[in-house]
PDB file of C-alpha atoms and ligand atoms in Angstrom:
ATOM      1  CA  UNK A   1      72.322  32.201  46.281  1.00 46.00           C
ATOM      2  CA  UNK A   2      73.927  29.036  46.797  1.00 56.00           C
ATOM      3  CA  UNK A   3      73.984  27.167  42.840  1.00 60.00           C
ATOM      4  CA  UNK A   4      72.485  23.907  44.216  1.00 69.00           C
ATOM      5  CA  UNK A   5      69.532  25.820  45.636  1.00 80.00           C
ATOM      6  CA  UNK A   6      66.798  26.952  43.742  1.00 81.00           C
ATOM      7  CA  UNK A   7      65.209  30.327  43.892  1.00 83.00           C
ATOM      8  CA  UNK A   8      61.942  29.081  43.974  1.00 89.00           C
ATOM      9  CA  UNK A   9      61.741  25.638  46.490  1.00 93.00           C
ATOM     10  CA  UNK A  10      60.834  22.679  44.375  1.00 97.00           C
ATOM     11  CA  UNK A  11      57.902  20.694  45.829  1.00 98.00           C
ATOM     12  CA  UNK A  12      56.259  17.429  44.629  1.00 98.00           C
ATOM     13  CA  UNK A  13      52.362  17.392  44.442  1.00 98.00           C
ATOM     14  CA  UNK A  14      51.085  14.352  43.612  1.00 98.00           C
ATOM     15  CA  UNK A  15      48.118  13.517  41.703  1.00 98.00           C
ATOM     16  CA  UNK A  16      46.028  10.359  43.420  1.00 97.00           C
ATOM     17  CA  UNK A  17      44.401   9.969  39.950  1.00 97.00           C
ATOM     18  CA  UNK A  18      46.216   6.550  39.374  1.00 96.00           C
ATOM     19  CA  UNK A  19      45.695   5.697  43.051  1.00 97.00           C
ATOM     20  CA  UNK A  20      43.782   2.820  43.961  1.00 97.00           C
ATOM     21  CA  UNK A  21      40.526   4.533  45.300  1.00 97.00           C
ATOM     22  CA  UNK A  22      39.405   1.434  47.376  1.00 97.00           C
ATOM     23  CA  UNK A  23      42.563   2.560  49.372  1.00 98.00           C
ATOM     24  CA  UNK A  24      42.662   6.246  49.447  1.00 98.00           C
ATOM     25  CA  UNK A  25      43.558   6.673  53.246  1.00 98.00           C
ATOM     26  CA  UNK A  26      45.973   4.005  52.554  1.00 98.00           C
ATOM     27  CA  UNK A  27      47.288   5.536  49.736  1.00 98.00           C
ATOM     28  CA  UNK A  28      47.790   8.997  50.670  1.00 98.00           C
ATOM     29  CA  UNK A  29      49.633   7.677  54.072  1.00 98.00           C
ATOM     30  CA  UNK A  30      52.075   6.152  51.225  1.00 98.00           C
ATOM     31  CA  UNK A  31      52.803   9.424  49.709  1.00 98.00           C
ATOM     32  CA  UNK A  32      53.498  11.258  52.757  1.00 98.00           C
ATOM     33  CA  UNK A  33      55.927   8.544  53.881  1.00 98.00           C
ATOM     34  CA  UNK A  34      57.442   8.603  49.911  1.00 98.00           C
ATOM     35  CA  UNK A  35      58.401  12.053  50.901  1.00 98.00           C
ATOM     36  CA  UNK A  36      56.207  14.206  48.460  1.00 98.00           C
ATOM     37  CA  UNK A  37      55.586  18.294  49.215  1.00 98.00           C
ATOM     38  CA  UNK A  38      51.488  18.264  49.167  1.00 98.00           C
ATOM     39  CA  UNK A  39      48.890  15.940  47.512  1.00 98.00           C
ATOM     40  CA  UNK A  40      46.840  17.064  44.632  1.00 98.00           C
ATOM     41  CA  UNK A  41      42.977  16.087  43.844  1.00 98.00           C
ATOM     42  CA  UNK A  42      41.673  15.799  40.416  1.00 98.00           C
ATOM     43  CA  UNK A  43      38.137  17.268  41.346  1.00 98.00           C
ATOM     44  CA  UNK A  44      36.301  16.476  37.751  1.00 98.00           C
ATOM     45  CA  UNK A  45      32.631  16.883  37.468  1.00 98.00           C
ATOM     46  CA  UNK A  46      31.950  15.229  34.233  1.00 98.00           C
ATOM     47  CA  UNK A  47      31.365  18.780  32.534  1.00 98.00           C
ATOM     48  CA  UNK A  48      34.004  21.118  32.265  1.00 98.00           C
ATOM     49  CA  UNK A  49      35.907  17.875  31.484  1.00 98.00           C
ATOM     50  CA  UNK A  50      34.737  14.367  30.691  1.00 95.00           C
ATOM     51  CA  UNK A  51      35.720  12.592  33.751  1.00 95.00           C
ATOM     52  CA  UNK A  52      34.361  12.455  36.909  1.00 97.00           C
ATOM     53  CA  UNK A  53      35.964  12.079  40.240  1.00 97.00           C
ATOM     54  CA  UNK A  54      36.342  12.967  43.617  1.00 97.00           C
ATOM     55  CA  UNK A  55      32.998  14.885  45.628  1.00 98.00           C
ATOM     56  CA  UNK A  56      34.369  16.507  48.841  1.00 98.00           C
ATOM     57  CA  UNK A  57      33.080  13.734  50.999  1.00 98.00           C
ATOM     58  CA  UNK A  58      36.166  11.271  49.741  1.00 98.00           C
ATOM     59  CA  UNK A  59      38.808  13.907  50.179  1.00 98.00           C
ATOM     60  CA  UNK A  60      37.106  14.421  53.813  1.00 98.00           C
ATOM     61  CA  UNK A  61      37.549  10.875  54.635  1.00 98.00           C
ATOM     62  CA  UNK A  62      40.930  10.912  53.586  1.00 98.00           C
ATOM     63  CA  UNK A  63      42.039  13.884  55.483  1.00 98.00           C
ATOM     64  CA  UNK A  64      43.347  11.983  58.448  1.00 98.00           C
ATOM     65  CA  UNK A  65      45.160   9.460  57.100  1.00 98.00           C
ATOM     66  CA  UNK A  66      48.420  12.078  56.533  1.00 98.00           C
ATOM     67  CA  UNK A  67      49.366  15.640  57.768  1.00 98.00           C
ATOM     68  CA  UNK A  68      50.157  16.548  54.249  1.00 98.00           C
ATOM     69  CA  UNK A  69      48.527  19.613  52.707  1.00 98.00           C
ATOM     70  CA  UNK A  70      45.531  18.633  50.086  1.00 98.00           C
ATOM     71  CA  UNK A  71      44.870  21.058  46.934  1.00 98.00           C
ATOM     72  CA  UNK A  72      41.963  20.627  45.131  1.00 98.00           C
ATOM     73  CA  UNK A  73      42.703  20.852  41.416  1.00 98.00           C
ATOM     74  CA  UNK A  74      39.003  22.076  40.501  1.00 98.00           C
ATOM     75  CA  UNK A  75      38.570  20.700  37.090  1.00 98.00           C
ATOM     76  CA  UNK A  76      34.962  21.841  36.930  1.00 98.00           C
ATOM     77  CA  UNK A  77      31.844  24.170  35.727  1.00 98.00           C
ATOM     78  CA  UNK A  78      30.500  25.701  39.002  1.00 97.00           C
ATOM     79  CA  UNK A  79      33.976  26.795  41.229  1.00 98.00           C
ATOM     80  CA  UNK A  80      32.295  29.186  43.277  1.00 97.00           C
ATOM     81  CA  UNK A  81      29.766  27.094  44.254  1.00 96.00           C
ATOM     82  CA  UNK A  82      31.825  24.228  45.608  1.00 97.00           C
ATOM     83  CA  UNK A  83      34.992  25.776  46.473  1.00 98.00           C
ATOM     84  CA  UNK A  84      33.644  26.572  50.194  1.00 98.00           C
ATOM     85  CA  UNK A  85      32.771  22.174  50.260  1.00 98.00           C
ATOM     86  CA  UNK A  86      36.367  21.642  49.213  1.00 98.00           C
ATOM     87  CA  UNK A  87      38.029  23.778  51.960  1.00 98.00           C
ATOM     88  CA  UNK A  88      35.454  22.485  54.755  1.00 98.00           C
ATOM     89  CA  UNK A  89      36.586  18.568  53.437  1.00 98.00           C
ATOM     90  CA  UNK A  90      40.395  19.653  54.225  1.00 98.00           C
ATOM     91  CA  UNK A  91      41.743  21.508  51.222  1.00 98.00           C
ATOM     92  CA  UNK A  92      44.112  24.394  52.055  1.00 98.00           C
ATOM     93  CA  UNK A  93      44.482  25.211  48.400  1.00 98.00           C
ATOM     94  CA  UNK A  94      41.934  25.752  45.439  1.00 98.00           C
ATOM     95  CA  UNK A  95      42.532  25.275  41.914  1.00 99.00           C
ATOM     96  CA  UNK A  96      40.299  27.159  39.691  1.00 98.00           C
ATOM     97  CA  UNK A  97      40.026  27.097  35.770  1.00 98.00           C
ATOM     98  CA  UNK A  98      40.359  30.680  34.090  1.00 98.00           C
ATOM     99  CA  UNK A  99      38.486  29.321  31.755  1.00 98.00           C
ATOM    100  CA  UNK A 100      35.546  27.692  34.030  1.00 98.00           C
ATOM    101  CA  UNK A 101      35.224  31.389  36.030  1.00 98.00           C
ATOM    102  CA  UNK A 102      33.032  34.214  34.226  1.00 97.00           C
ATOM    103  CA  UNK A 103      34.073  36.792  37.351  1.00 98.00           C
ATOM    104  CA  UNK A 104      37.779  35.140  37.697  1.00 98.00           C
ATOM    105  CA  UNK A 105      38.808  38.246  39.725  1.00 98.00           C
ATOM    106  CA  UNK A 106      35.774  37.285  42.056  1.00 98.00           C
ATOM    107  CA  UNK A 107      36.171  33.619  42.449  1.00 98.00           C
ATOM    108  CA  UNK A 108      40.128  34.225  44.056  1.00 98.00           C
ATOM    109  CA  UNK A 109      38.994  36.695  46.638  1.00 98.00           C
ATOM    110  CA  UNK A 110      35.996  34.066  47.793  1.00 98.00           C
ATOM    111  CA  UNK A 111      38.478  31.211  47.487  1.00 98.00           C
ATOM    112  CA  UNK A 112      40.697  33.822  49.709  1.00 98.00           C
ATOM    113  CA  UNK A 113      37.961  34.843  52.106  1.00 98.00           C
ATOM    114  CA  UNK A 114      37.177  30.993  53.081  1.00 98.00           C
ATOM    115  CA  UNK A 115      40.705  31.329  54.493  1.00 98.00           C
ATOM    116  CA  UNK A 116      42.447  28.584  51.685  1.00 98.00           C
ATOM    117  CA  UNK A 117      44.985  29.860  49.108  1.00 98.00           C
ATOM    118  CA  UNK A 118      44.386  30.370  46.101  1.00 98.00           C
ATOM    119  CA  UNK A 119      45.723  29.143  42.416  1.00 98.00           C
ATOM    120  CA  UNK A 120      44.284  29.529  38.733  1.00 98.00           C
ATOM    121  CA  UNK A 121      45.294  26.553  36.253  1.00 98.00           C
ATOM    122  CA  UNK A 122      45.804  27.659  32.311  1.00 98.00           C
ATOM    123  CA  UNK A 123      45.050  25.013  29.853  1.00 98.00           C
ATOM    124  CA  UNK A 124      46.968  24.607  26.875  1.00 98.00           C
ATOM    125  CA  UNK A 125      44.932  27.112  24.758  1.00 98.00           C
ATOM    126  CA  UNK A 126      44.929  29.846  27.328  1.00 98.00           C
ATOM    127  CA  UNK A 127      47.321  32.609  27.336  1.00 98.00           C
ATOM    128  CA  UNK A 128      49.634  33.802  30.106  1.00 98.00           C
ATOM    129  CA  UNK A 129      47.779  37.047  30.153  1.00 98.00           C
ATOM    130  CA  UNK A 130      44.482  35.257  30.944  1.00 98.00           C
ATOM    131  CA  UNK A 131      46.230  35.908  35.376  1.00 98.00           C
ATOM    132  CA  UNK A 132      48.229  39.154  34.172  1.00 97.00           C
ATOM    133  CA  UNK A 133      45.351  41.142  36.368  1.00 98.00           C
ATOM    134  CA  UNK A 134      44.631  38.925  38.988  1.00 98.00           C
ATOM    135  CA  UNK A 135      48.918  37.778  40.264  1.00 98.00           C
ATOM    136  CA  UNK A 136      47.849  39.504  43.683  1.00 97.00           C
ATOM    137  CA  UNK A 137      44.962  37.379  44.116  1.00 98.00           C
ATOM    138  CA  UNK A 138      47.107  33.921  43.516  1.00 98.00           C
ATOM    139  CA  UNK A 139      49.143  31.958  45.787  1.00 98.00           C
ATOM    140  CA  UNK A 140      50.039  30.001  42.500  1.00 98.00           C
ATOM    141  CA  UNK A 141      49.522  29.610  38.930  1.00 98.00           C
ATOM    142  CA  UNK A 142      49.105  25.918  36.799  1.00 99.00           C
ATOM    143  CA  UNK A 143      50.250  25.596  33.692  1.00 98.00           C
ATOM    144  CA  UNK A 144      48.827  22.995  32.344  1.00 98.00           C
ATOM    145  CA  UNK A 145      50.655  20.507  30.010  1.00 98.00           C
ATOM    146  CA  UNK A 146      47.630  18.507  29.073  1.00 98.00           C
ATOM    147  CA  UNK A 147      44.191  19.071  28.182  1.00 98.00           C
ATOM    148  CA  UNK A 148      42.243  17.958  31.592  1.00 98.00           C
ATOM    149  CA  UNK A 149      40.331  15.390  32.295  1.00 96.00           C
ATOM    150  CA  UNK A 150      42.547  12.061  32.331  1.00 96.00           C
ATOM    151  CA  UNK A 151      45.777  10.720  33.694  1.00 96.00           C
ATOM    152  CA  UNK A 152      48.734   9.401  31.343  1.00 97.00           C
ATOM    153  CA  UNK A 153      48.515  11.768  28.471  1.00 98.00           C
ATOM    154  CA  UNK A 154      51.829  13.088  26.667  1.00 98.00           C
ATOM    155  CA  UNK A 155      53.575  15.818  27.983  1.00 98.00           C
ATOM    156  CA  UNK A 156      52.748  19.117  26.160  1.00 98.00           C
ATOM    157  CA  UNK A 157      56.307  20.918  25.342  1.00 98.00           C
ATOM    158  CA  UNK A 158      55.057  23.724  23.351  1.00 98.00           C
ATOM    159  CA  UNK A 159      53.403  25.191  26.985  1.00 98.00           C
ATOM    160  CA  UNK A 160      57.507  25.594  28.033  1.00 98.00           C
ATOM    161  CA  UNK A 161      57.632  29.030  26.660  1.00 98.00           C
ATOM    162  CA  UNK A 162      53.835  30.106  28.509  1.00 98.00           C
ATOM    163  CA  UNK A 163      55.904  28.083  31.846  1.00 98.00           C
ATOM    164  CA  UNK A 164      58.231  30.540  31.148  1.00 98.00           C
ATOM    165  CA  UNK A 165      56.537  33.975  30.592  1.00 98.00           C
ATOM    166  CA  UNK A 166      54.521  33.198  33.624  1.00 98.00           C
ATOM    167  CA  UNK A 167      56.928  33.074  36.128  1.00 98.00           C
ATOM    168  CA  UNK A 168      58.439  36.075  34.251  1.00 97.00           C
ATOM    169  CA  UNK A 169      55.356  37.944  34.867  1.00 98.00           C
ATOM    170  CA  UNK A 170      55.223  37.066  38.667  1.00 97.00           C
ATOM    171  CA  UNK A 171      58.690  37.810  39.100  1.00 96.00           C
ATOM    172  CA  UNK A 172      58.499  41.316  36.863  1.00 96.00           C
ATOM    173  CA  UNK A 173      55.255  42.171  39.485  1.00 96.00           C
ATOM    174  CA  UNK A 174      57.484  41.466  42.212  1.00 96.00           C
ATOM    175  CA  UNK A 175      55.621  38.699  43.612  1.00 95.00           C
ATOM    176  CA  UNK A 176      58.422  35.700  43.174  1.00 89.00           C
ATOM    177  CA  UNK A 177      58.666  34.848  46.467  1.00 89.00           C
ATOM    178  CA  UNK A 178      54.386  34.635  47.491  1.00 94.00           C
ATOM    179  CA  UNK A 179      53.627  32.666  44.057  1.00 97.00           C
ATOM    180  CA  UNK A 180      54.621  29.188  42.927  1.00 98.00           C
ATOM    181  CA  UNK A 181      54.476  27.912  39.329  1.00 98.00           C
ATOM    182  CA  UNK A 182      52.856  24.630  39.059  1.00 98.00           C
ATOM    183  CA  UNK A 183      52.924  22.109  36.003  1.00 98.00           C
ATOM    184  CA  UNK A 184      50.421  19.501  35.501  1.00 98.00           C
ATOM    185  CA  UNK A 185      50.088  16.437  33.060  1.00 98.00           C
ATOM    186  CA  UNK A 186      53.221  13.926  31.657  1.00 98.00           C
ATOM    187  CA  UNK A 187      55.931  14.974  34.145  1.00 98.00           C
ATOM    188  CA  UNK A 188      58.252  12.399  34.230  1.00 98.00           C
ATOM    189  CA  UNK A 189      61.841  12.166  34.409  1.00 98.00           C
ATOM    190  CA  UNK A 190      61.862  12.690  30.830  1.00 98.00           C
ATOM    191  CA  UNK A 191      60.031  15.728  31.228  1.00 98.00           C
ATOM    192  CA  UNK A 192      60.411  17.239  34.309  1.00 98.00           C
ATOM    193  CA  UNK A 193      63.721  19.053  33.666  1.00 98.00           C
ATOM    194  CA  UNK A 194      62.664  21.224  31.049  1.00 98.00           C
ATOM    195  CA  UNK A 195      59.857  22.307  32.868  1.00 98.00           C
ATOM    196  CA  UNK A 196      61.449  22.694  35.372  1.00 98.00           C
ATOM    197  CA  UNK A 197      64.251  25.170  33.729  1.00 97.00           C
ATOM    198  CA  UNK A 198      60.860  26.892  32.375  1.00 98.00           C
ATOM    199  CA  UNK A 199      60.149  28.270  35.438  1.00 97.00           C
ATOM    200  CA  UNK A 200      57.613  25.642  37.129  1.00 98.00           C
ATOM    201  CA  UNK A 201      58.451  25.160  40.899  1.00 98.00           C
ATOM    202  CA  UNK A 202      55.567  22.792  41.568  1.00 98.00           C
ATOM    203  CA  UNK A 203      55.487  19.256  40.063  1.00 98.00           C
ATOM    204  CA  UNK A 204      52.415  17.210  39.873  1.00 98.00           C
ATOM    205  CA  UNK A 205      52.783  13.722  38.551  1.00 98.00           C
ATOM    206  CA  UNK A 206      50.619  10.515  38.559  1.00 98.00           C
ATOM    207  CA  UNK A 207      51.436   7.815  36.373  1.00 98.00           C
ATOM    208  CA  UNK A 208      55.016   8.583  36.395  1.00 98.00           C
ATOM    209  CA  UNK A 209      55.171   7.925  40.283  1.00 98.00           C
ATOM    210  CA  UNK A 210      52.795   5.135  40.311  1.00 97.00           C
ATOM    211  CA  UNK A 211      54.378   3.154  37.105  1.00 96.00           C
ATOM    212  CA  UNK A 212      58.544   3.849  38.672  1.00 97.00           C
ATOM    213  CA  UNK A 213      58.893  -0.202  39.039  1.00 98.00           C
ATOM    214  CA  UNK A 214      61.734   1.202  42.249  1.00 98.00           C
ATOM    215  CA  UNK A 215      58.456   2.429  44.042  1.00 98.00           C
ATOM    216  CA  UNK A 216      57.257   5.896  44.849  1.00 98.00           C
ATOM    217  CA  UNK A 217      59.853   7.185  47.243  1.00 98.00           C
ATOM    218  CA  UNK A 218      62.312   6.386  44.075  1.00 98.00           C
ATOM    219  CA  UNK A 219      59.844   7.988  41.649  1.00 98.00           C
ATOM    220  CA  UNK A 220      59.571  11.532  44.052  1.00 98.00           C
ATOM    221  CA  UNK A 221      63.634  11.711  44.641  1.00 98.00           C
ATOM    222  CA  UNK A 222      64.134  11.156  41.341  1.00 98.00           C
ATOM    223  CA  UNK A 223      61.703  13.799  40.170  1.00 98.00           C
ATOM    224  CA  UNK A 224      62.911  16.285  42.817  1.00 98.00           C
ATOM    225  CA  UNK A 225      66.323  15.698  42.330  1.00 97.00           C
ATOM    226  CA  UNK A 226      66.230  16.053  38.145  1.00 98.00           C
ATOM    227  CA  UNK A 227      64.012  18.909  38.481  1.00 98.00           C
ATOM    228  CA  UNK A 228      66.162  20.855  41.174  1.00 97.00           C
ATOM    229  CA  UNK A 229      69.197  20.262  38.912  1.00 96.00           C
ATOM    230  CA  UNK A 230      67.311  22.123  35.965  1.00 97.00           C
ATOM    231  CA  UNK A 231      66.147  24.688  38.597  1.00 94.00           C
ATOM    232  CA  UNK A 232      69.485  25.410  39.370  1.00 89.00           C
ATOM    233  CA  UNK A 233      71.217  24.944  36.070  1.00 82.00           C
TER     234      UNK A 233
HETATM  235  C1  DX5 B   1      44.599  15.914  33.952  1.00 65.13           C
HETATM  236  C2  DX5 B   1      45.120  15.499  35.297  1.00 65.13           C
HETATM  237  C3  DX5 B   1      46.466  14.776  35.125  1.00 65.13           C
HETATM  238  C4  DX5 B   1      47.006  14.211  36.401  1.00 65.13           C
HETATM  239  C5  DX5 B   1      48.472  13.807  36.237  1.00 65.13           C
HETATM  240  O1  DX5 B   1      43.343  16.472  34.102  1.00 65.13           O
HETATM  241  O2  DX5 B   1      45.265  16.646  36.127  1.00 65.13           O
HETATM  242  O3  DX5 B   1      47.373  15.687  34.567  1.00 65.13           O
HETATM  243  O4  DX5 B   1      46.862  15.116  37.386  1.00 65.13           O
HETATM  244  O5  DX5 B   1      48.521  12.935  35.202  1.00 65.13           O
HETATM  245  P1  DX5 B   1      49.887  12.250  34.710  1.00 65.13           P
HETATM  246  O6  DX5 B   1      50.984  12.620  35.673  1.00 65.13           O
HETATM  247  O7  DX5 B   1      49.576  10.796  34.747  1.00 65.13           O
HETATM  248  O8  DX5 B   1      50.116  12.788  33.367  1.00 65.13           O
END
């Protein structure tokens, strides 16, 4: 393998949390031609977190404002019963909480079986094991550097060594090549680099895009570029 290229491709997935949401067709047309990987909703019902967001009738209407693959980051109580709302609104991929899913095992073969892919996000206080019996049923895994709910929080460094034993765990079930790593929450050029070296493959980043006074193509190349550079290191 070449040492400029990463084993596992680096993609940026931005979060539209800091968008303006008077301008979401707008504003997603913006990312694609910033050059990011994928574009990530923060679905929030107001329960499993205290925020409350986007219903599957906004993502639809943004859907054809960019070719760009949505994910649905499902920061809710009730996955199962509005995974099959996201997908129909344009979502190829479905976060789910471990900790929002009583039959997790379940949830990832529906998520499956409505023909998206499928991820499970960690927060902080979950362990890595919480996916050790489910890494055939994932397309990804987040590892959450926050605690949900809100955009702008610190990044989380003590969740480098669960970045780290995840990927790990997917590689040691020889699944490395079908299942990305995805961080979530403060990744920033300040940040992104140790994550990065961690393991994570898949970057999602709000404020740190939106705030980059060089604009967001600057924001994403600098992001991809820092974290490929740790990837590689
Ligand atoms: C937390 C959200 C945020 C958001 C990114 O529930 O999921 O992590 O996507 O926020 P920033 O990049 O602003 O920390």
């Amino acid at each position: 393998m070449s040492p400029h290229v990463p084993k596992h491709p680096i993609q940026i997935a931005p979060s539209v949390l800091p968008a303006d949401f008077a301008e979401l067709g707008n504003e997603v047309a913006a990312l694609e031609a910033a050059g990011v990987d994928r574009i990530q909703w923060d679905v929030m019902d107001g329960q499993f977190v205290p925020n409350l967001t986007f219903g599957p009738a906004v993502i639809k209407a943004a859907r054809p404002h960019t070719s760009l693959p949505f994910e649905a980051h499902l920061m809710v109580l009730t996955p199962d019963v509005m995974a099959s709302e996201y997908v129909d609104a344009g979502c190829s991929r479905l976060i789910v909480h471990a900790e929002a899913c009583l039959h997790l095992h379940r949830t990832l073969g529906h998520i499956r079986s409505l023909g998206a892919t499928a991820a499970v996000a960690l927060n902080p206080a979950t362990p890595a094991s919480a996916v050790e019996h489910v890494l055939d049923l994932v397309d990804m895994v987040l590892v959450m550097t926050v605690n949900p709910g809100f955009g702008g929080q610190a990044y989380i460094a003590t969740m480098e060594p669960k970045i780290r034993e995840v990927r790990t765990m997917i590689d040691a079930a020889g699944l490395g090549d079908a299942v990305d790593v995805e961080v979530d929450g403060g990744i920033a050029p300040s940040t992104v680099a140790a994550a990065a070296a961690a393991g994570a493959n898949v970057l999602v980043a709000g404020s740190a895009l939106y705030k980059d006074p060089a604009g967001l193509a600057h924001a994403v190349a600098e992001l991809r570029s820092l974290a490929t550079a740790a990837a590689c290191g």
